[in-house]
Coordinates of C-alpha atoms and ligand atoms in Angstrom, one line a residue:
M1 CA 13.3 10.5 -18.5
T2 CA 9.6 11.2 -17.9
V3 CA 8.0 8.8 -15.4
L4 CA 4.3 7.9 -15.7
V5 CA 3.0 7.4 -12.1
T6 CA -0.1 5.3 -12.1
G7 CA -2.0 5.6 -8.8
G8 CA -0.4 9.0 -8.8
T9 CA -3.1 10.3 -6.4
G10 CA -2.7 7.4 -4.0
K11 CA -0.5 6.8 -0.9
T12 CA 2.7 5.8 -2.6
G13 CA 2.2 7.4 -6.0
R14 CA 1.6 10.9 -4.6
A15 CA 4.7 10.6 -2.4
L16 CA 6.8 9.2 -5.3
A17 CA 5.7 12.1 -7.6
A18 CA 6.9 14.6 -5.0
L19 CA 10.3 12.9 -4.8
L20 CA 10.7 12.7 -8.6
R21 CA 9.9 16.4 -8.9
E22 CA 12.4 17.2 -6.2
R23 CA 15.0 15.5 -8.3
G24 CA 13.9 17.4 -11.4
V25 CA 12.5 14.3 -13.1
P26 CA 9.4 15.1 -15.3
V27 CA 6.4 13.2 -14.0
R28 CA 3.0 12.4 -15.4
I29 CA 0.3 11.8 -12.8
A30 CA -2.3 9.3 -14.0
S31 CA -5.8 9.4 -12.4
R32 CA -9.4 8.7 -13.4
H33 CA -10.1 12.3 -12.3
P34 CA -7.0 14.3 -13.4
A35 CA -6.5 17.8 -12.0
A36 CA -6.4 20.5 -14.6
E37 CA -2.6 20.6 -14.6
P38 CA -0.4 20.0 -17.6
D39 CA 1.4 17.0 -16.0
H40 CA -1.9 15.2 -15.1
V41 CA -3.5 12.7 -17.5
R42 CA -6.8 10.8 -17.5
F43 CA -6.1 7.1 -17.0
D44 CA -8.4 4.3 -16.2
W45 CA -7.3 0.6 -16.0
S46 CA -10.7 -0.5 -17.3
D47 CA -10.5 1.8 -20.4
P48 CA -7.6 0.7 -22.6
R49 CA -8.1 3.8 -24.8
T50 CA -6.6 5.9 -22.0
H51 CA -3.4 3.7 -21.8
G52 CA -1.6 4.8 -24.9
P53 CA -2.0 8.6 -24.4
A54 CA -0.9 8.2 -20.8
L55 CA 2.3 6.4 -21.9
A56 CA 3.1 8.8 -24.7
G57 CA 6.5 10.4 -24.0
A58 CA 7.1 8.5 -20.8
E59 CA 10.2 6.3 -20.6
Q60 CA 9.5 4.7 -17.2
V61 CA 6.3 3.6 -15.4
Y62 CA 5.4 3.2 -11.7
L63 CA 2.6 0.7 -11.8
V64 CA 0.0 0.6 -9.0
P65 CA -2.4 -2.2 -10.1
P66 CA -6.2 -1.6 -10.1
V67 CA -7.5 -1.5 -6.6
G68 CA -10.5 -3.7 -5.6
V69 CA -9.9 -6.1 -8.4
L70 CA -9.2 -9.8 -7.5
D71 CA -7.3 -10.6 -10.7
P72 CA -5.6 -7.5 -12.2
V73 CA -3.9 -9.4 -15.0
P74 CA -6.6 -9.0 -17.7
L75 CA -6.8 -5.2 -17.0
V76 CA -3.0 -4.7 -16.8
E77 CA -1.9 -6.9 -19.7
P78 CA -3.1 -4.6 -22.5
F79 CA -1.2 -1.7 -20.7
L80 CA 2.0 -3.8 -20.5
R81 CA 1.7 -4.5 -24.2
A82 CA 1.2 -0.8 -25.0
A83 CA 4.2 0.0 -22.7
G84 CA 6.5 -2.1 -24.9
G85 CA 10.1 -2.0 -23.7
R86 CA 9.6 0.7 -21.1
R87 CA 11.0 0.1 -17.7
V88 CA 8.3 -0.8 -15.2
V89 CA 8.4 -0.6 -11.4
L90 CA 5.4 -2.5 -10.0
L91 CA 3.9 -2.0 -6.6
G92 CA 3.1 -5.6 -5.6
A93 CA 2.7 -7.0 -2.1
L94 CA 4.5 -9.4 0.3
A95 CA 1.1 -11.1 0.8
V96 CA 0.4 -13.8 -1.7
V97 CA -3.0 -13.1 -3.5
P98 CA -3.2 -15.3 -6.6
G99 CA -4.0 -12.8 -9.4
H100 CA -1.7 -10.2 -7.9
T101 CA 1.1 -12.6 -7.4
E102 CA 0.8 -13.7 -11.1
L103 CA 1.1 -10.0 -12.1
C104 CA 4.3 -9.7 -10.0
E105 CA 5.7 -12.7 -11.9
R106 CA 4.8 -11.3 -15.3
V107 CA 6.3 -7.9 -14.5
A108 CA 9.4 -9.5 -13.0
A109 CA 9.9 -11.3 -16.3
L110 CA 10.1 -8.0 -18.2
P111 CA 13.7 -6.9 -18.9
G112 CA 14.9 -4.0 -16.6
S113 CA 11.8 -4.2 -14.4
A114 CA 11.5 -4.2 -10.6
V115 CA 8.8 -5.5 -8.3
L116 CA 8.3 -3.9 -4.9
R117 CA 6.7 -6.3 -2.4
P118 CA 5.9 -4.4 0.7
S119 CA 4.4 -5.7 4.0
G120 CA 1.4 -4.0 5.6
F121 CA 1.2 -0.2 5.2
M122 CA 1.3 1.8 8.4
Q123 CA -1.4 3.9 6.6
N124 CA -3.9 1.1 7.3
F125 CA -4.1 2.7 10.8
T126 CA -5.2 6.1 9.4
G127 CA -7.7 7.3 6.8
R128 CA -10.6 5.2 5.6
H129 CA -9.1 1.7 6.0
P130 CA -11.5 -0.5 8.1
V131 CA -8.8 -1.0 10.7
A132 CA -8.4 2.8 11.1
V133 CA -12.1 3.3 11.3
D134 CA -12.4 0.7 14.1
L135 CA -9.5 2.2 15.9
R136 CA -10.8 5.8 15.8
E137 CA -14.4 4.9 16.6
R138 CA -14.0 2.1 19.1
G139 CA -10.4 1.7 20.2
V140 CA -10.2 -1.8 18.8
L141 CA -8.2 -3.5 16.0
R142 CA -10.3 -6.4 14.7
T143 CA -8.2 -8.9 12.6
A144 CA -7.9 -12.6 12.1
T145 CA -4.1 -12.5 12.4
G146 CA -3.8 -13.9 16.0
N147 CA -0.3 -13.2 17.2
G148 CA 1.2 -13.1 13.7
R149 CA 3.5 -10.2 13.1
L150 CA 4.0 -7.9 10.2
G151 CA 6.9 -5.7 9.2
W152 CA 4.8 -2.5 9.0
I153 CA 6.1 0.0 6.5
D154 CA 5.3 3.7 5.9
A155 CA 4.0 4.3 2.3
A156 CA 6.5 7.2 2.2
D157 CA 9.4 4.7 2.5
I158 CA 7.9 2.6 -0.3
A159 CA 7.9 5.7 -2.4
A160 CA 11.5 6.5 -1.4
V161 CA 12.6 3.0 -2.6
A162 CA 10.6 3.4 -5.8
D163 CA 12.4 6.7 -6.4
A164 CA 15.8 5.1 -5.7
V165 CA 15.0 2.2 -8.1
L166 CA 13.9 4.6 -10.8
A167 CA 17.1 6.6 -10.4
S168 CA 19.3 3.5 -10.7
D169 CA 19.6 0.3 -12.6
V170 CA 18.2 -1.9 -9.7
T171 CA 16.0 -4.7 -11.0
G172 CA 14.2 -7.8 -9.7
E173 CA 12.1 -8.4 -6.7
L174 CA 12.5 -6.3 -3.5
L175 CA 10.9 -7.3 -0.2
L176 CA 10.1 -4.1 1.7
T177 CA 9.4 -3.8 5.5
G178 CA 9.8 -1.2 8.2
P179 CA 12.4 -1.6 11.0
E180 CA 10.5 -4.1 13.2
A181 CA 7.7 -6.7 13.0
L182 CA 4.7 -6.1 15.3
S183 CA 1.5 -8.1 15.9
Y184 CA -1.7 -6.1 16.0
A185 CA -1.7 -6.5 19.8
E186 CA 1.8 -5.0 19.9
A187 CA 0.7 -2.3 17.5
A188 CA -2.3 -1.6 19.8
A189 CA 0.1 -1.2 22.8
V190 CA 2.2 1.3 20.9
I191 CA -0.9 3.3 19.9
S192 CA -2.1 3.2 23.5
E193 CA 1.2 4.5 24.8
V194 CA 1.5 7.3 22.2
T195 CA -2.2 8.5 22.4
G196 CA -2.8 7.8 26.1
R197 CA -6.1 6.0 25.2
P198 CA -6.8 2.3 25.6
V199 CA -6.5 0.3 22.3
R200 CA -6.8 -3.5 22.1
H201 CA -6.6 -6.2 19.5
V202 CA -9.6 -8.4 19.0
D203 CA -9.0 -11.6 17.2
V204 CA -11.9 -12.4 14.9
T205 CA -12.7 -15.3 12.5
P206 CA -11.7 -15.0 8.9
D207 CA -15.4 -14.7 7.9
E208 CA -15.9 -11.8 10.2
R209 CA -12.7 -10.2 8.8
A210 CA -14.1 -10.7 5.3
R211 CA -17.3 -9.0 6.3
Q212 CA -15.3 -6.0 7.6
F213 CA -13.4 -5.7 4.3
A214 CA -16.6 -6.2 2.3
A215 CA -17.8 -2.7 3.6
G216 CA -15.5 -1.2 1.0
L217 CA -14.5 -3.9 -1.4
P218 CA -16.2 -6.5 -3.7
A219 CA -16.9 -9.8 -1.8
D220 CA -14.2 -11.8 -3.7
C221 CA -11.5 -9.3 -2.8
A222 CA -12.7 -9.1 0.8
A223 CA -12.4 -12.9 1.1
A224 CA -8.9 -12.9 -0.5
L225 CA -7.7 -10.3 2.0
A226 CA -9.2 -12.2 4.9
A227 CA -7.2 -15.3 3.7
V228 CA -4.1 -13.1 3.9
D229 CA -4.8 -12.7 7.6
V230 CA -4.7 -16.5 8.0
D231 CA -1.3 -16.5 6.3
I232 CA -0.1 -13.7 8.6
R233 CA -1.3 -15.7 11.6
A234 CA 1.0 -18.5 10.4
G235 CA 4.0 -16.1 10.2
S236 CA 4.0 -15.2 6.5
E237 CA 4.9 -11.5 7.1
D238 CA 7.0 -11.9 10.2
L239 CA 10.2 -10.6 8.7
V240 CA 12.3 -7.5 8.6
T241 CA 14.4 -6.6 5.5
S242 CA 17.1 -3.9 5.1
T243 CA 15.8 -2.8 1.6
V244 CA 14.7 0.6 2.7
P245 CA 18.0 1.6 4.4
D246 CA 20.0 -0.2 1.7
L247 CA 18.4 1.8 -1.2
T248 CA 17.6 5.1 0.5
G249 CA 20.7 5.4 2.8
R250 CA 18.5 6.2 5.8
P251 CA 16.5 4.1 8.3
A252 CA 13.0 3.0 7.7
R253 CA 10.4 4.9 9.8
S254 CA 9.3 3.0 12.9
F255 CA 5.7 2.4 13.7
R256 CA 6.0 4.5 16.9
A257 CA 7.3 7.5 14.9
F258 CA 4.5 7.0 12.4
V259 CA 1.8 7.0 15.2
R260 CA 3.4 10.0 16.8
A261 CA 3.2 11.9 13.5
H262 CA -0.4 10.9 12.9
R263 CA -1.5 10.9 16.5
A264 CA -4.8 12.8 15.8
E265 CA -5.8 10.2 13.2
C266 CA -4.9 7.2 15.4
T267 CA -6.6 8.4 18.6
P268 CA -9.7 6.5 19.8
P269 CA -12.5 8.2 21.7
P270 CA -12.1 8.6 25.5
P271 CA -13.4 5.7 27.5
P272 CA -16.9 6.3 29.0
R273 CA -16.7 7.9 32.5
P274 CA -17.7 5.5 35.3
R275 CA -21.1 6.4 36.8
Ligands
NAP301 N1 -2.5 -1.5 2.4 C1 -1.6 -2.4 2.6 O1 -1.3 -2.9 3.7 C2 -0.8 -2.9 1.4 C3 0.3 -3.8 1.6 C4 1.0 -4.3 0.5 C5 0.6 -3.8 -0.8 N2 -0.4 -3.0 -1.0 C6 -0.8 -2.6 -2.4 O2 -0.9 -1.2 -2.5 C7 -1.6 -0.9 -3.7 C8 -2.3 0.4 -3.4 O3 -3.4 0.3 -2.6 P1 -3.9 1.5 -1.7 O4 -5.2 1.0 -1.1 O5 -2.8 2.0 -0.8 O6 -4.4 2.5 -2.8 P2 -3.7 3.9 -3.2 O7 -2.5 3.8 -4.0 O8 -3.7 4.9 -2.0 O9 -4.9 4.5 -4.1 C9 -5.3 3.8 -5.3 C10 -4.8 4.5 -6.5 O10 -5.1 3.8 -7.6 C11 -5.9 4.6 -8.5 N3 -6.9 3.8 -9.1 C12 -7.8 3.1 -8.5 N4 -8.6 2.5 -9.4 C13 -8.2 2.9 -10.7 C14 -8.6 2.6 -12.0 N5 -9.6 1.9 -12.3 N6 -7.9 3.2 -13.0 C15 -6.8 4.0 -12.7 N7 -6.4 4.3 -11.5 C16 -7.1 3.7 -10.5 C17 -6.4 5.8 -7.7 O11 -6.4 6.9 -8.5 P3 -7.8 7.8 -8.9 O12 -8.8 7.5 -7.8 O13 -7.2 9.2 -8.8 O14 -8.1 7.3 -10.2 C18 -5.4 5.9 -6.6 O15 -4.3 6.8 -7.0 C19 -2.5 -2.1 -3.9 O16 -2.2 -2.7 -5.1 C20 -2.2 -3.1 -2.7 O17 -2.2 -4.4 -3.1 C21 -1.2 -2.5 0.1

């Protein structure tokens, strides 16, 4: 049962590929820049000629939609047609973003498919995400979420759920969170405790948040993500589900454990010395 892993070089896809290989499941890693390995294949959402060859010989698909695209449906639809009756496990989101939510609905309607809808990734606090950059450079988390909480989840737990779904006949929509919901101010307090450096949440306007996202995304996507902050402020992601333990048989990783494991990447600079 070969699994085509789109987004196979990304946060969840890479971890899923490792889990599949551990189980002895053949994988095909799709990327715009494939490594010179026999199980890597060139794949570009915006080039439908790459879809068929990537799917050839694969019975199941892990689908990470194109990133930085407000409406992924026009790019993904030809791929779903080419995929025919193959089983699809889609990485969606708990957040409601019109085009992406429509894609979730379309995939959920395919027989045997599953749609994973995770809350915010803990990985937003590491790497190149704008929240992570602000944290590392200034010790602040700038969002428009107010006191709204999110059930932060480790991308590795999403991959573990995807692996469990692909190994079973689980179908339908799955809401994924970590073990607790934390506001950004509460997340800042955890990071301060773990790193020993002051970190604070700064509540900004949705426009300012959109400008922050626009540093790495098209303006329409940045505005859509800023609108998600407004929903979070109203409580849209203030929930905790048991999907990770239910499907993997172990607890979901806590935010504190994640920050401990990624301490160096989450540590802000030391505060300036008083003169
Ligand atoms: N961050 C969050 O808090 C959060 C929460 C819920 C859901 N999500 C969802 O998670 C998904 C993944 O987002 P992420 O930022 O974590 O990215 P990621 O999965 O770490 O990286 C993006 C992946 O997509 C591939 N990719 C990008 N553009 C492509 C294209 N045109 N054709 C083929 N492959 C392409 C990249 O592969 P190559 O560069 O190798 O081609 C890479 O493997 C998004 O759909 C997002 O909505 C994120």
